Coordinates of N, CA and C and ligand atoms in Angstrom, one line a residue:
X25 N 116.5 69.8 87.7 CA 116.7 71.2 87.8 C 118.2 71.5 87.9
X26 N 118.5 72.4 86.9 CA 119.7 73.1 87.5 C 119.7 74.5 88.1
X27 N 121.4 74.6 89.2 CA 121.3 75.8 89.9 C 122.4 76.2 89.2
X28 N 122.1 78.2 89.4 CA 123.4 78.5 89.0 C 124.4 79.8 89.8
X29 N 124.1 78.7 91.0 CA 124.8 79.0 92.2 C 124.5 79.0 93.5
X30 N 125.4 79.2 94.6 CA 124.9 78.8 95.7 C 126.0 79.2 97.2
X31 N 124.8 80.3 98.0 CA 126.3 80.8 98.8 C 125.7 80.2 100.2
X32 N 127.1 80.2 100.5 CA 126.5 79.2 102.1 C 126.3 80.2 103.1
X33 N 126.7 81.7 102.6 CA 126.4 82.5 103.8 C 126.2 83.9 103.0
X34 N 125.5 85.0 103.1 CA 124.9 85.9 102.5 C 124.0 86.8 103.1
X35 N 124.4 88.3 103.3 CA 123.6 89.2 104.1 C 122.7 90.0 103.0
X36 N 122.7 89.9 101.8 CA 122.0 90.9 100.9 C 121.0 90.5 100.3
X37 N 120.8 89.4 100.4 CA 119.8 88.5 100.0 C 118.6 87.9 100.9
X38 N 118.0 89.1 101.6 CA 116.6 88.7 102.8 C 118.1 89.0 104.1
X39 N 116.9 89.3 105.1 CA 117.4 89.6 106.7 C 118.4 89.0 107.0
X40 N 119.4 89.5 107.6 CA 119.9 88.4 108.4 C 121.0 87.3 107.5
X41 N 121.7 86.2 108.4 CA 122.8 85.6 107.5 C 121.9 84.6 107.2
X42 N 122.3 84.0 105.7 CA 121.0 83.3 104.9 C 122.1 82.5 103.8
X43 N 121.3 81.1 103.8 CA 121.8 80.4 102.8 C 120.8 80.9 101.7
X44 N 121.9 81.0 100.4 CA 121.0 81.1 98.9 C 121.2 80.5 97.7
X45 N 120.0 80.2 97.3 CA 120.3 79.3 96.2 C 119.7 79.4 95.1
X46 N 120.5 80.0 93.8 CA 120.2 80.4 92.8 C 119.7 79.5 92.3
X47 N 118.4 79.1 91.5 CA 118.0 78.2 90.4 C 118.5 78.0 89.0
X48 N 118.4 77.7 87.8 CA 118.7 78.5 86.6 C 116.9 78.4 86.2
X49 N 116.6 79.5 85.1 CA 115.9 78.9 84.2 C 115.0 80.3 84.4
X50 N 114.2 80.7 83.6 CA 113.4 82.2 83.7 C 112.9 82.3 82.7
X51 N 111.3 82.1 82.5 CA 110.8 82.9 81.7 C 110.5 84.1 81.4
X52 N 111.0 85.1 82.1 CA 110.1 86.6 82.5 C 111.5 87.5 81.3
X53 N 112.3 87.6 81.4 CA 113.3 88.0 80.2 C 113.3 89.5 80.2
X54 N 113.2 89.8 81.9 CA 113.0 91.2 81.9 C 114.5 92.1 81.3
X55 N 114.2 93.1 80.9 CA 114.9 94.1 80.0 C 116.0 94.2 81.6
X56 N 117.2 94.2 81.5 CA 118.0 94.8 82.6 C 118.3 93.9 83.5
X57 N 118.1 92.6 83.1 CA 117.8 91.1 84.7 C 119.4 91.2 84.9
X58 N 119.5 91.3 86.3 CA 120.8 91.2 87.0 C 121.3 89.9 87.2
X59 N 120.5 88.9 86.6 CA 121.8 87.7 86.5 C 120.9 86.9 85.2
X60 N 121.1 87.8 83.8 CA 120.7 86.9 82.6 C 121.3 85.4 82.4
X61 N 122.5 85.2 82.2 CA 122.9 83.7 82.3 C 122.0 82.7 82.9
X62 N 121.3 83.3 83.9 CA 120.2 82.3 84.9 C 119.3 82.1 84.2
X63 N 118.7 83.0 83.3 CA 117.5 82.5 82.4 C 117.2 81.2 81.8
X64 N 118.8 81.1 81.2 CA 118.5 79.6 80.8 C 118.5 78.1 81.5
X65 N 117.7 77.1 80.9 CA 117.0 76.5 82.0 C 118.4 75.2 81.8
X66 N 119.3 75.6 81.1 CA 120.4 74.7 80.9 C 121.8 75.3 81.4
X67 N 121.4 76.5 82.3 CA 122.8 76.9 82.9 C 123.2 76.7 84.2
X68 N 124.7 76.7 84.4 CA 124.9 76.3 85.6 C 125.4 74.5 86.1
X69 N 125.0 73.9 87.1 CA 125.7 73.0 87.6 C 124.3 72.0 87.6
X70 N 123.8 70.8 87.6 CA 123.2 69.7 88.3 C 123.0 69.8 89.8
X71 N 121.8 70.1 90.5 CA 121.2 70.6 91.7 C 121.7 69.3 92.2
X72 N 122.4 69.4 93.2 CA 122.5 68.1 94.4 C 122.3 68.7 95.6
X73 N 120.9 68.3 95.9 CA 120.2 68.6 97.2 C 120.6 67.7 98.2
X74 N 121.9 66.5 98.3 CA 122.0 66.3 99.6 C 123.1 67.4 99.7
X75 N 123.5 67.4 98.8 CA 125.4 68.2 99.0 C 124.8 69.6 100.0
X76 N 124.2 70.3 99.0 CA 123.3 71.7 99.4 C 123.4 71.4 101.2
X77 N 122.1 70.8 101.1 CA 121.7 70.3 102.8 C 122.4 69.7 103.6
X78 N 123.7 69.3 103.1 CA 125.0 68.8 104.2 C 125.6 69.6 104.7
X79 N 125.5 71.3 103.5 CA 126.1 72.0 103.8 C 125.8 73.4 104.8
X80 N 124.0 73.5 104.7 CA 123.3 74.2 105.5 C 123.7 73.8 106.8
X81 N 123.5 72.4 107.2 CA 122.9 71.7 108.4 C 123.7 71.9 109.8
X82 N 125.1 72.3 109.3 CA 125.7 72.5 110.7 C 126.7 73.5 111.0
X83 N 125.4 74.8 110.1 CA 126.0 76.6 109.7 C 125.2 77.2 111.1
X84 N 125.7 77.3 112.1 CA 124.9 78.2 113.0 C 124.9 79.9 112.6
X85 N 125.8 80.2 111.7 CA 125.8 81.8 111.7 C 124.0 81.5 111.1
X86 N 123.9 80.6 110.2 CA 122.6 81.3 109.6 C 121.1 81.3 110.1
X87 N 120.1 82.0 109.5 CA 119.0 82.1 110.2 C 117.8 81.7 109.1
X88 N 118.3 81.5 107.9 CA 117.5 80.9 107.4 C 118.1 80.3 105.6
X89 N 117.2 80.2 104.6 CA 117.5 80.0 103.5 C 116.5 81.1 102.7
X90 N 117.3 81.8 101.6 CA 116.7 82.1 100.2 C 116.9 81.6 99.1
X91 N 115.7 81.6 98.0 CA 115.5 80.9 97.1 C 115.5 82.1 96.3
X92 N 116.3 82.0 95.2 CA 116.4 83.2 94.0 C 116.9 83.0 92.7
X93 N 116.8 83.1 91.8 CA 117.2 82.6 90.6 C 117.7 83.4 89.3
X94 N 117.2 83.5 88.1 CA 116.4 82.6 87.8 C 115.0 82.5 88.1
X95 N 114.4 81.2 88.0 CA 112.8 81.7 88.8 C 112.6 80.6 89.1
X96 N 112.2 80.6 90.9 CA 112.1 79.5 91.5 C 110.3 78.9 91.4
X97 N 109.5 79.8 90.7 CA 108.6 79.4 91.2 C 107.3 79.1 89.5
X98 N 108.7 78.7 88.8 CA 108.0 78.6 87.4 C 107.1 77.1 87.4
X99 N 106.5 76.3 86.5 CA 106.2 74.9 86.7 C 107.4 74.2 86.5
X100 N 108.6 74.7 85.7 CA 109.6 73.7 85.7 C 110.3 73.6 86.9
X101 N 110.6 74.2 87.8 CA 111.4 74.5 89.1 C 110.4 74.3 90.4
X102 N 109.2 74.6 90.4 CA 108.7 74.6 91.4 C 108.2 73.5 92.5
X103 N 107.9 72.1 91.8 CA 108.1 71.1 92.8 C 108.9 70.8 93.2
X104 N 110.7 70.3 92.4 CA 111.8 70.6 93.1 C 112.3 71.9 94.4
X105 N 111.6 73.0 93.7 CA 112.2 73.7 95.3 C 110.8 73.2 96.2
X106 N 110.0 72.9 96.1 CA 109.2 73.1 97.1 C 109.5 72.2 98.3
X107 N 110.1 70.9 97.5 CA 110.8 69.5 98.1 C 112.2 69.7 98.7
X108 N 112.6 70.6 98.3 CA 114.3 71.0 98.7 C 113.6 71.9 99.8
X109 N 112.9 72.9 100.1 CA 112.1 73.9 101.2 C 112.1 72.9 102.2
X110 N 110.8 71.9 102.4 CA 110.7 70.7 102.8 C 111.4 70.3 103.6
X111 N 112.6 69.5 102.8 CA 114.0 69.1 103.5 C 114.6 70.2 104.4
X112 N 114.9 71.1 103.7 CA 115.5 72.3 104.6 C 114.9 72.6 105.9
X113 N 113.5 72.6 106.5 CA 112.9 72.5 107.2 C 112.9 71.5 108.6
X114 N 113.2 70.4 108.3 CA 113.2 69.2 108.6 C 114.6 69.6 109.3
X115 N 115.5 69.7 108.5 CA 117.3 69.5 109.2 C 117.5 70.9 110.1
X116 N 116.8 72.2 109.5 CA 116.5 73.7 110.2 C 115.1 73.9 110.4
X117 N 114.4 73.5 111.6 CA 113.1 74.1 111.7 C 113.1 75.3 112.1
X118 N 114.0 76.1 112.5 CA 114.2 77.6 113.2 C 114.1 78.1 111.8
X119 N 114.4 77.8 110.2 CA 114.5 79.0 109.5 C 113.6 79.3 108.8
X120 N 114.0 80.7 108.3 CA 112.9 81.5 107.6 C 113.2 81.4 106.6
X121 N 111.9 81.6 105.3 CA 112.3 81.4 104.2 C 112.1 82.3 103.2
X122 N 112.8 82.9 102.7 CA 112.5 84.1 101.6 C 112.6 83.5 100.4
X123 N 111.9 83.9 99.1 CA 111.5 83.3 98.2 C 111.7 84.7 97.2
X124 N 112.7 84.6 95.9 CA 112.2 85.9 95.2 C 111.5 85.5 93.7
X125 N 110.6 85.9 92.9 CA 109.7 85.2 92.2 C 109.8 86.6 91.1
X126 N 109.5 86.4 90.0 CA 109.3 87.1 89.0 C 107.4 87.5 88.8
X127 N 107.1 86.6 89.3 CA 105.5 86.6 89.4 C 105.0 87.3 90.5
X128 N 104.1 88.0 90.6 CA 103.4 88.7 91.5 C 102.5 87.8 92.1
X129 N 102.2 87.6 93.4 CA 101.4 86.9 94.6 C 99.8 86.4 93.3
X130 N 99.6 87.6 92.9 CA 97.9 87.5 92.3 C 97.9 86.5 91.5
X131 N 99.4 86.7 90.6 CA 99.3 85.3 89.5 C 99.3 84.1 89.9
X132 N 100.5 83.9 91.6 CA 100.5 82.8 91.8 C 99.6 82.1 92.6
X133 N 98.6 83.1 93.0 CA 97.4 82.5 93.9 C 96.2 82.1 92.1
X134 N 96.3 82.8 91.3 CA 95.7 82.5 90.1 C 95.9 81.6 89.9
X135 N 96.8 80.5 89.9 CA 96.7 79.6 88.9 C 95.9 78.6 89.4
X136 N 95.8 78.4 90.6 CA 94.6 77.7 91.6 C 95.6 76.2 91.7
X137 N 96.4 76.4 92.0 CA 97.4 74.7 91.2 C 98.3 74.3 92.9
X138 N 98.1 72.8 93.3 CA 98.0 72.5 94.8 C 100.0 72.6 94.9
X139 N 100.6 72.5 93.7 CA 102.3 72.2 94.5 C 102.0 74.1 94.5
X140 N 101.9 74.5 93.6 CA 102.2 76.1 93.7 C 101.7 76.7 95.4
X141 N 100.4 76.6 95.7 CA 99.7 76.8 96.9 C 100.6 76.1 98.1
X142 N 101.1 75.2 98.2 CA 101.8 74.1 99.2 C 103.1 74.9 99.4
X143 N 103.8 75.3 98.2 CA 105.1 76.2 98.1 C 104.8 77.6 98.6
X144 N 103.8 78.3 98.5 CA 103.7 79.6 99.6 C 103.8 78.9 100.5
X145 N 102.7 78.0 100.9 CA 102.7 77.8 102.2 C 103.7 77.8 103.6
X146 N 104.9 77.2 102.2 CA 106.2 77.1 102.9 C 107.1 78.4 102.7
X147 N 106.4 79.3 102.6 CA 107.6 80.6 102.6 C 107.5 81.6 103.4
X148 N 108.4 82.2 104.3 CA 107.4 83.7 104.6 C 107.6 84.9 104.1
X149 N 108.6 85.3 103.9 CA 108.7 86.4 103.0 C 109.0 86.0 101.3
X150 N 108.0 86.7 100.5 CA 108.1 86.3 99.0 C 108.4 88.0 98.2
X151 N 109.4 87.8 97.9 CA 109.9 89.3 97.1 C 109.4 89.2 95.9
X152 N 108.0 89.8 95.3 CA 107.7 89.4 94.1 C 107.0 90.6 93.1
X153 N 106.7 89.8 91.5 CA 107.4 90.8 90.8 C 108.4 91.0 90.1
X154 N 108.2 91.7 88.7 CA 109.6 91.5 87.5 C 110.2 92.2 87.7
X155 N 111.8 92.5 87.6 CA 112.5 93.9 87.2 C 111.9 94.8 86.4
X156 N 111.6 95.8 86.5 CA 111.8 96.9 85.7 C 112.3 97.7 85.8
X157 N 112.9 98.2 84.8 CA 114.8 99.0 84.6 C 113.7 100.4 85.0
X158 N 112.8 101.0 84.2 CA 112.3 102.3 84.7 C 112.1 102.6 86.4
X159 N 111.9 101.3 87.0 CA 111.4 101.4 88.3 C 112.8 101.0 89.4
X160 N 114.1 101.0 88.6 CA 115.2 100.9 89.2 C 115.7 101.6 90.0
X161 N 115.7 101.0 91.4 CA 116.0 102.4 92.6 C 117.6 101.4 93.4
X162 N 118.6 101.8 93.0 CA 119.8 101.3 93.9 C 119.7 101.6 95.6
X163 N 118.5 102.0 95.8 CA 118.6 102.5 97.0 C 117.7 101.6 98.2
X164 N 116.9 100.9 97.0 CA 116.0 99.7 97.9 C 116.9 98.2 98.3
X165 N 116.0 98.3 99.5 CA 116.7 97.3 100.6 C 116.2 96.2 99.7
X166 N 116.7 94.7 99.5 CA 116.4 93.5 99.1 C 116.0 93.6 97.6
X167 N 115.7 94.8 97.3 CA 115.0 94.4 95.9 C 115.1 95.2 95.1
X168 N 114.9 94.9 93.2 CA 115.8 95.8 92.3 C 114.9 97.1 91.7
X169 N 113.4 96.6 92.0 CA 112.8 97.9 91.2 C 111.4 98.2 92.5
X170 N 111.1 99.4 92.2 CA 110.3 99.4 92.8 C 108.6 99.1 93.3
X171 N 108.7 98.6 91.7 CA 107.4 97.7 91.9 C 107.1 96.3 92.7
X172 N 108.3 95.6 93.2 CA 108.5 94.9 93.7 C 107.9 95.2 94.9
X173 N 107.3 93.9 95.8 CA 107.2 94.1 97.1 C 107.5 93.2 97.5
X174 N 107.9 93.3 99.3 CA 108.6 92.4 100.1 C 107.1 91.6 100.8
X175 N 106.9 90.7 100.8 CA 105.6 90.5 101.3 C 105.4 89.6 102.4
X176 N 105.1 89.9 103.4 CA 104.7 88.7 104.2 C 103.8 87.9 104.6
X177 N 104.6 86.8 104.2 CA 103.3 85.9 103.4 C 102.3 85.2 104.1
X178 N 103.0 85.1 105.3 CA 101.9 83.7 106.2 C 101.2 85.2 106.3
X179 N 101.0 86.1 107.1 CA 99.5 87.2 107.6 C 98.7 87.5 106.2
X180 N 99.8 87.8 105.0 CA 98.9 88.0 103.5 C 97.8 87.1 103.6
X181 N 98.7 85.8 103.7 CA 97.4 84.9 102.9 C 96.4 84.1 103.4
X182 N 96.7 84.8 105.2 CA 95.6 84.6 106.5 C 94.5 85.5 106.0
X183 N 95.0 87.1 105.9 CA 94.1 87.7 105.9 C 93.7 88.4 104.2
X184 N 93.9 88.0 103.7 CA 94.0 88.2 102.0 C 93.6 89.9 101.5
X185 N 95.0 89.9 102.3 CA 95.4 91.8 102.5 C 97.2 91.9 102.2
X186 N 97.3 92.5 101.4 CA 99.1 92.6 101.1 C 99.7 93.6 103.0
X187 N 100.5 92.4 102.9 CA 100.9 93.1 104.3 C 103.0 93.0 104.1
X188 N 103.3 94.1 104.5 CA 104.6 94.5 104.1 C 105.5 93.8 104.9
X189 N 106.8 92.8 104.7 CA 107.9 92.8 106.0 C 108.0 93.6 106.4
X190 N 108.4 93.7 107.7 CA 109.1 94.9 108.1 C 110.3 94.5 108.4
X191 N 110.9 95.5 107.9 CA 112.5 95.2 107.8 C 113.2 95.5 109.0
Ligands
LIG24 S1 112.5 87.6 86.9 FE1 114.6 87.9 87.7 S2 115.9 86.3 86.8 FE2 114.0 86.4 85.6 S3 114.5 87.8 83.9 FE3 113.5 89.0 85.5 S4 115.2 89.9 86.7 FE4 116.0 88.1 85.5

């Protein structure tokens, strides 16, 4: 996998101060994508997940990690983050994990597929959902259009009812 970027500290990206880590690679090619370069699954740098995790590990400002891309949650990308999640876990068990996905919850519970299911498992908030430039509000917190939702994911998919973060 490559990433095509990576901030060790970030307030605009999910609650709170957050490590984030762009993926490259996207199939979704929405009209308006605010970081096109990422689309391609060859841009960017060679993912080195110890470097990454050397560098979370002894960040007290932060409170957790986000995963954003690009698309973290395609088949090409998705067992690598789910194993990089994992890890991150392990060295920070206090953090939360926000995930932003071009796919809506419905698709990704559709595909019936065990790394996909394993990788919710490990997230709690999933911002999901494509850009769409008509549905563009500069005024929404975390997210670019407003079909997107912010979702929280461990009560969603306890009680298999879309239930909203609250911010
Ligand atoms: S899902 Fe995100 S990264 Fe992918 S094309 Fe759409 S806006 Fe761009």
């Amino acid at each position: 996998m490559k990433i095509a970027g990576f901030y060790d500290e970030s307030i605009s990206n999910g609650l709170g101060w957050r490590a984030v880590l762009f993926v490259s690679g996207c199939p979704h090619h929405c009209p308006g994508c605010h970081n096109q370069e990422a689309q391609d699954f060859n841009y960017g740098s060679e993912f080195n997940k110890q470097e990454i995790l050397d560098r979370i590990k002894e960040n007290s400002i932060l409170k957790g990690i986000t995963i954003s891309g690009g698309e973290p949650l395609c088949k090409e990308n998705i067992p690598e983050v789910l194993d990089f999640i994992k890890d991150v876990k392990k060295i920070r068990p206090e953090f939360n994990v926000w995930c932003y996905s071009g796919y809506t919850l419905e698709q990704l519970l559709g595909r019936n597929d065990e790394v996909t299911n394993k990788c919710l498992d490990e997230i709690d908030v999933l911002v999901d959902g494509q850009f769409v430039q008509s549905k563009k509000d500069p005024t929404l917190k975390f997210k670019g259009s407003s079909n997107q939702r912010i979702i929280d994911l461990k009560p969603t998919l306890k009680t298999h009812k879309f239930i909203e973060y609250k911010l």
